CSV table of C-alpha atoms in Angstrom, one decimal:
chain,number,residue,atom,x,y,z
E,63,MET,CA,-35.7,61.3,-110.0
E,64,ILE,CA,-36.4,60.4,-106.3
E,65,LEU,CA,-39.2,57.9,-107.6
E,66,ARG,CA,-36.7,55.5,-109.6
E,67,THR,CA,-33.9,56.1,-107.3
E,68,THR,CA,-36.4,54.4,-104.7
E,69,ILE,CA,-37.3,51.8,-107.3
E,70,PHE,CA,-33.6,51.1,-107.8
E,71,LEU,CA,-32.9,51.2,-104.6
E,72,ILE,CA,-35.6,48.7,-103.8
E,73,LEU,CA,-34.6,46.2,-106.4
E,74,ASN,CA,-30.9,46.5,-105.0
E,75,PHE,CA,-32.1,45.5,-102.1
E,76,THR,CA,-34.7,42.9,-102.7
E,77,ALA,CA,-31.7,41.1,-104.9
E,78,LEU,CA,-29.7,41.6,-102.2
E,79,ALA,CA,-32.1,39.7,-100.1
E,80,PHE,CA,-32.6,37.2,-102.2
E,81,GLY,CA,-29.1,36.1,-103.1
E,82,GLY,CA,-28.5,36.6,-99.3
E,83,LEU,CA,-31.0,33.4,-99.0
E,84,PHE,CA,-28.4,31.1,-100.6
E,85,THR,CA,-25.2,32.6,-98.7
E,86,SER,CA,-26.6,32.7,-95.3
E,87,GLU,CA,-27.2,28.9,-95.7
E,88,GLY,CA,-23.9,28.9,-97.6
E,89,VAL,CA,-21.7,30.3,-95.5
E,90,PRO,CA,-21.7,28.3,-92.2
E,91,SER,CA,-22.2,25.0,-94.3
E,92,GLU,CA,-19.3,22.3,-93.9
E,93,TRP,CA,-18.5,22.6,-97.5
E,94,TYR,CA,-17.4,26.4,-97.2
E,95,LEU,CA,-15.7,25.8,-93.9
E,96,SER,CA,-13.6,23.2,-95.3
E,97,LEU,CA,-12.1,25.3,-98.0
E,98,LEU,CA,-9.1,27.0,-98.0
E,99,LYS,CA,-9.7,30.8,-98.4
E,100,ALA,CA,-7.8,33.6,-99.3
E,101,PRO,CA,-5.5,35.4,-96.4
E,102,TRP,CA,-7.6,38.3,-97.7
E,103,THR,CA,-11.1,37.2,-97.1
E,104,PRO,CA,-12.7,39.8,-94.8
E,105,PRO,CA,-14.4,38.9,-91.6
E,106,GLY,CA,-17.9,37.7,-92.2
E,107,TRP,CA,-19.6,41.2,-90.7
E,108,VAL,CA,-17.6,43.1,-93.6
E,109,PHE,CA,-19.7,41.4,-96.3
E,110,GLY,CA,-23.3,42.9,-95.2
E,111,PHE,CA,-21.8,46.3,-94.3
E,112,ALA,CA,-19.9,46.4,-97.9
E,113,TRP,CA,-23.1,45.5,-99.5
E,114,SER,CA,-25.1,47.8,-98.5
E,115,ILE,CA,-23.0,50.7,-99.0
E,116,ILE,CA,-22.7,49.1,-102.4
E,117,MET,CA,-26.7,48.7,-103.2
E,118,ILE,CA,-27.2,52.5,-101.7
E,119,CYS,CA,-24.5,53.8,-104.0
E,120,TYR,CA,-26.0,51.6,-107.0
E,121,GLY,CA,-29.1,52.8,-106.5
E,122,PHE,CA,-28.1,56.6,-107.0
E,123,TYR,CA,-26.1,55.8,-110.0
E,124,MET,CA,-28.9,53.9,-111.5
E,125,GLY,CA,-31.4,56.5,-110.4
E,126,PHE,CA,-29.1,59.3,-112.1
E,127,LEU,CA,-28.0,57.5,-114.7
E,128,TYR,CA,-31.6,56.5,-115.8
E,129,ASN,CA,-33.2,59.9,-115.4
E,130,THR,CA,-30.1,61.4,-118.0
E,131,ASN,CA,-29.8,58.9,-120.4
E,132,SER,CA,-31.8,58.6,-123.7
E,133,LYS,CA,-31.1,54.7,-123.8
E,134,LYS,CA,-33.4,53.3,-121.5
E,135,THR,CA,-33.6,50.0,-122.8
E,136,THR,CA,-30.0,49.4,-123.0
E,137,ILE,CA,-29.9,50.6,-119.2
E,138,ILE,CA,-32.6,48.2,-118.1
E,139,ILE,CA,-31.2,45.1,-120.0
E,140,LEU,CA,-27.7,45.8,-118.4
E,141,TYR,CA,-29.5,46.2,-114.8
E,142,VAL,CA,-31.2,43.2,-115.2
E,143,LEU,CA,-28.1,41.3,-116.4
E,144,GLN,CA,-26.1,42.6,-113.4
E,145,LEU,CA,-29.0,41.6,-111.3
E,146,PHE,CA,-29.1,38.1,-112.7
E,147,LEU,CA,-25.4,37.4,-112.4
E,148,ASN,CA,-25.5,39.1,-109.1
E,149,ILE,CA,-28.2,36.6,-107.3
E,150,SER,CA,-27.0,33.7,-109.7
E,151,TRP,CA,-23.1,33.7,-108.4
E,152,ASN,CA,-24.7,33.2,-104.8
E,153,GLN,CA,-26.5,30.0,-106.0
E,154,VAL,CA,-24.2,28.6,-108.1
E,155,PHE,CA,-21.0,28.8,-105.6
E,156,PHE,CA,-22.7,28.5,-102.2
E,157,LYS,CA,-25.9,26.3,-103.2
E,158,PHE,CA,-24.2,24.3,-105.5
E,159,HIS,CA,-20.6,24.2,-105.2
E,160,TYR,CA,-19.9,24.6,-108.9
E,161,VAL,CA,-16.6,26.7,-107.8
E,162,LEU,CA,-15.5,27.4,-111.7
E,163,LEU,CA,-18.7,28.0,-113.1
E,164,GLY,CA,-18.6,30.6,-110.0
E,165,PHE,CA,-15.8,32.4,-111.2
E,166,ILE,CA,-17.2,32.8,-114.7
E,167,VAL,CA,-20.5,34.0,-113.4
E,168,ILE,CA,-18.4,36.4,-110.9
E,169,SER,CA,-16.0,37.7,-114.0
E,170,LEU,CA,-18.9,38.3,-116.2
E,171,LEU,CA,-21.0,40.1,-113.5
E,172,THR,CA,-17.6,42.2,-112.7
E,173,ILE,CA,-17.0,42.8,-116.5
E,174,THR,CA,-20.8,43.8,-117.0
E,175,VAL,CA,-20.2,46.5,-114.4
E,176,ILE,CA,-16.7,48.0,-115.3
E,177,PHE,CA,-18.5,48.2,-119.4
E,178,LYS,CA,-21.5,50.6,-117.5
E,179,LEU,CA,-18.9,52.7,-115.8
E,180,PHE,CA,-17.4,53.6,-119.0
E,181,PHE,CA,-20.4,53.2,-121.4
E,182,PHE,CA,-22.0,55.3,-119.7
E,183,TYR,CA,-20.1,57.7,-118.3
E,184,LYS,CA,-20.3,60.4,-120.1
E,185,ALA,CA,-23.8,60.5,-119.6
E,186,ILE,CA,-23.3,61.9,-115.7
E,187,LYS,CA,-19.9,62.3,-115.6
E,188,LEU,CA,-18.5,62.3,-112.1
E,189,LYS,CA,-21.7,60.9,-110.8
E,190,SER,CA,-20.3,57.6,-112.2
E,191,PHE,CA,-18.1,57.2,-109.4
E,192,LEU,CA,-21.1,56.2,-107.1
E,193,ILE,CA,-20.7,52.4,-109.4
E,194,LEU,CA,-16.8,52.5,-107.9
E,195,PRO,CA,-17.6,50.6,-104.6
E,196,TYR,CA,-19.2,48.0,-106.5
E,197,ILE,CA,-16.4,47.9,-109.1
E,198,PHE,CA,-14.0,47.6,-106.0
E,199,TRP,CA,-16.1,45.1,-103.9
E,200,LEU,CA,-16.2,42.7,-107.3
E,201,ILE,CA,-12.8,42.3,-107.9
E,202,ILE,CA,-12.1,41.7,-104.0
E,203,ALA,CA,-14.9,38.9,-104.9
E,204,THR,CA,-13.5,37.7,-107.8
E,205,SER,CA,-10.0,37.4,-106.6
E,206,LEU,CA,-11.3,35.3,-103.6
E,207,ASN,CA,-13.5,32.9,-106.0
E,208,GLY,CA,-10.5,32.7,-108.0
E,209,TYR,CA,-8.2,31.6,-104.9
E,210,ILE,CA,-10.7,29.0,-103.8
E,211,LEU,CA,-10.9,27.4,-107.3
E,212,ILE,CA,-7.1,27.8,-108.0
E,213,TYR,CA,-6.3,26.1,-104.6
E,214,ASN,CA,-9.2,23.7,-103.8
């Protein structure tokens, strides 16, 4: 359990760092600064703090899930899919400025993570709630992307 959780934590923070490469260049860019952003857009420091908490909770969620569920192939496929979508959104939105495609990617990511909550709930029951910070943040992020899509 500890080894698998550690592996998932390392993978999560590696993906977070990789995705952050695109965000760190994109957030201070003239393009992003010129966008009309939602009034509920959090200050910049909240993003790093929130993602750190989310990735810790998600690492434990994945460790519990992988350790107690026999559908390991499904778990890994969905995990890789969410990692891919998560990293892709940063590049699509911040590097290429494809706001509509970014909205599609983040919507698919949100759906994937919500699906995991319901699909695997019986396997780890209350421990499934460790994925809730991720879902909550994705809903906020999707709304922010949607606002930018509509008003720019």
